mmCIF file of C-alpha atoms in Angstrom:
data_model
loop_
_atom_site.group_PDB
_atom_site.id
_atom_site.type_symbol
_atom_site.label_atom_id
_atom_site.label_comp_id
_atom_site.label_asym_id
_atom_site.label_seq_id
_atom_site.Cartn_x
_atom_site.Cartn_y
_atom_site.Cartn_z
ATOM 1 C CA MET A 178 209.731 63.024 271.310
ATOM 2 C CA SER A 179 207.728 66.151 270.723
ATOM 3 C CA ALA A 180 204.160 66.609 271.910
ATOM 4 C CA SER A 181 203.052 66.860 268.267
ATOM 5 C CA LEU A 182 204.488 63.439 267.459
ATOM 6 C CA TYR A 183 202.746 61.978 270.515
ATOM 7 C CA LYS A 184 199.473 63.489 269.265
ATOM 8 C CA VAL A 185 199.915 61.943 265.819
ATOM 9 C CA LEU A 186 200.656 58.526 267.354
ATOM 10 C CA HIS A 187 197.681 58.914 269.686
ATOM 11 C CA ILE A 188 195.349 59.700 266.793
ATOM 12 C CA LEU A 189 196.790 56.786 264.794
ATOM 13 C CA GLY A 190 196.005 54.486 267.716
ATOM 14 C CA VAL A 191 192.466 55.831 267.977
ATOM 15 C CA LEU A 192 191.879 55.324 264.245
ATOM 16 C CA MET A 193 193.206 51.776 264.450
ATOM 17 C CA ALA A 194 191.097 50.966 267.527
ATOM 18 C CA PHE A 195 187.870 52.242 266.042
ATOM 19 C CA GLY A 196 188.581 50.584 262.710
ATOM 20 C CA ALA A 197 189.112 47.253 264.467
ATOM 21 C CA LEU A 198 185.997 47.728 266.606
ATOM 22 C CA GLY A 199 183.972 48.584 263.513
ATOM 23 C CA ALA A 200 185.190 45.413 261.811
ATOM 24 C CA MET A 201 184.294 43.307 264.853
ATOM 25 C CA ILE A 202 180.888 44.920 265.232
ATOM 26 C CA PHE A 203 180.139 44.487 261.530
ATOM 27 C CA GLN A 204 181.214 40.873 261.772
ATOM 28 C CA ALA A 205 178.904 40.353 264.764
ATOM 29 C CA MET A 206 176.024 42.022 262.909
ATOM 30 C CA SER A 207 176.527 39.773 259.896
ATOM 31 C CA GLY A 208 176.369 36.662 262.051
ATOM 32 C CA ALA A 209 179.765 35.341 260.984
ATOM 33 C CA ARG A 210 180.959 32.463 263.140
ATOM 34 C CA GLU A 211 184.676 32.845 262.505
ATOM 35 C CA LYS A 212 186.339 35.612 264.520
ATOM 36 C CA SER A 213 188.837 37.936 262.856
ATOM 37 C CA LYS A 214 192.296 37.543 264.379
ATOM 38 C CA LEU A 215 193.525 40.588 262.469
ATOM 39 C CA ALA A 216 190.876 42.837 264.008
ATOM 40 C CA GLY A 217 191.704 41.576 267.510
ATOM 41 C CA LEU A 218 195.426 42.051 266.954
ATOM 42 C CA THR A 219 194.892 45.545 265.550
ATOM 43 C CA HIS A 220 192.703 46.427 268.532
ATOM 44 C CA GLY A 221 195.396 45.327 270.983
ATOM 45 C CA ILE A 222 198.210 47.166 269.207
ATOM 46 C CA ALA A 223 196.026 50.273 268.994
ATOM 47 C CA LEU A 224 195.309 50.206 272.736
ATOM 48 C CA VAL A 225 199.026 50.021 273.539
ATOM 49 C CA LEU A 226 199.740 52.858 271.113
ATOM 50 C CA ILE A 227 196.978 55.007 272.639
ATOM 51 C CA LEU A 228 198.214 54.352 276.175
ATOM 52 C CA VAL A 229 201.914 54.947 275.522
ATOM 53 C CA SER A 230 201.403 58.058 273.414
ATOM 54 C CA GLY A 231 198.797 59.445 275.820
ATOM 55 C CA PHE A 232 201.065 59.104 278.835
ATOM 56 C CA GLY A 233 203.990 60.419 276.777
ATOM 57 C CA MET A 234 201.946 63.511 275.946
ATOM 58 C CA LEU A 235 200.979 63.948 279.601
ATOM 59 C CA ALA A 236 204.628 63.787 280.644
ATOM 60 C CA ARG A 237 205.783 66.124 277.864
ATOM 61 C CA LEU A 238 203.084 68.718 278.596
ATOM 62 C CA SER A 239 203.253 68.301 282.420
ATOM 63 C CA TYR A 240 199.503 67.925 282.899
ATOM 64 C CA GLY A 241 199.578 65.520 285.849
ATOM 65 C CA PHE A 242 196.340 63.613 286.560
ATOM 66 C CA PRO A 243 193.348 65.956 286.563
ATOM 67 C CA LEU A 244 189.805 64.591 286.340
ATOM 68 C CA TRP A 245 189.667 64.711 282.540
ATOM 69 C CA VAL A 246 192.724 62.426 282.332
ATOM 70 C CA ILE A 247 191.183 59.922 284.740
ATOM 71 C CA LEU A 248 187.957 59.932 282.702
ATOM 72 C CA LYS A 249 189.939 59.304 279.511
ATOM 73 C CA ILE A 250 191.626 56.326 281.181
ATOM 74 C CA VAL A 251 188.175 54.969 282.095
ATOM 75 C CA ILE A 252 187.083 55.408 278.465
ATOM 76 C CA TRP A 253 190.256 53.605 277.349
ATOM 77 C CA LEU A 254 189.347 50.695 279.648
ATOM 78 C CA LEU A 255 185.781 50.611 278.287
ATOM 79 C CA ILE A 256 186.982 50.591 274.689
ATOM 80 C CA GLY A 257 189.547 47.935 275.574
ATOM 81 C CA GLY A 258 186.980 45.712 277.240
ATOM 82 C CA SER A 259 184.397 46.189 274.542
ATOM 83 C CA ILE A 260 186.080 43.584 272.340
ATOM 84 C CA ALA A 261 185.018 40.859 274.781
ATOM 85 C CA LEU A 262 181.475 42.202 274.987
ATOM 86 C CA ILE A 263 181.123 42.377 271.214
ATOM 87 C CA ARG A 264 182.256 38.771 270.858
ATOM 88 C CA ARG A 265 180.122 37.468 273.729
ATOM 89 C CA MET A 266 176.975 39.439 272.931
ATOM 90 C CA PRO A 267 176.696 39.718 269.143
ATOM 91 C CA GLN A 268 172.938 40.266 269.490
ATOM 92 C CA HIS A 269 173.737 43.725 270.895
ATOM 93 C CA ALA A 270 176.008 44.709 267.998
ATOM 94 C CA THR A 271 173.742 47.603 267.005
ATOM 95 C CA ILE A 272 174.072 49.119 270.484
ATOM 96 C CA PHE A 273 177.856 48.839 270.265
ATOM 97 C CA TRP A 274 177.734 50.364 266.770
ATOM 98 C CA TRP A 275 176.314 53.578 268.258
ATOM 99 C CA ALA A 276 177.957 53.476 271.703
ATOM 100 C CA MET A 277 181.573 53.319 270.497
ATOM 101 C CA PRO A 278 181.495 56.608 268.532
ATOM 102 C CA LEU A 279 179.766 58.280 271.481
ATOM 103 C CA LEU A 280 182.577 57.141 273.781
ATOM 104 C CA GLY A 281 185.090 58.432 271.250
ATOM 105 C CA ALA A 282 183.297 61.769 270.995
ATOM 106 C CA PHE A 283 183.285 62.130 274.777
ATOM 107 C CA ALA A 284 187.019 61.354 274.886
ATOM 108 C CA ALA A 285 187.631 63.980 272.193
ATOM 109 C CA TYR A 286 185.511 66.495 274.122
ATOM 110 C CA LEU A 287 187.605 65.897 277.237
ATOM 111 C CA ALA A 288 190.857 66.292 275.296
ATOM 112 C CA ILE A 289 189.774 69.485 273.556
ATOM 113 C CA PHE A 290 188.185 71.305 276.470
ATOM 114 C CA LYS A 291 190.304 69.821 279.319
ATOM 115 C CA GLU A 292 189.699 71.675 282.591
ATOM 116 C CA ALA A 293 186.881 73.757 281.100
ATOM 117 C CA ALA A 294 184.869 70.527 280.817
ATOM 118 C CA PHE A 295 184.499 70.283 284.607
#
């Protein structure tokens, strides 16, 4: 696959992940008792898509594992684990509402500026 196709799949995964997180956060803010299985499933599929396309891009572009890649993996883990936090701590939904886009913006910053970031 080409690097451009990996980028498109990576962005698709990011859009799916943040859409699912937004749905879960909104659900937590509204106080709904029933959890959305579709949002959880979408979140999981999105994380796999992000991981596979991200590593595919790394292999295609021969970047290796510089610091910015390691930081993006940490962000991926945080976004992946956030689903449990949102469900267990719905009283903090407003914090998650603002924290998730900030994590996404930091990940985008790392991807755009790469080595210049550090």
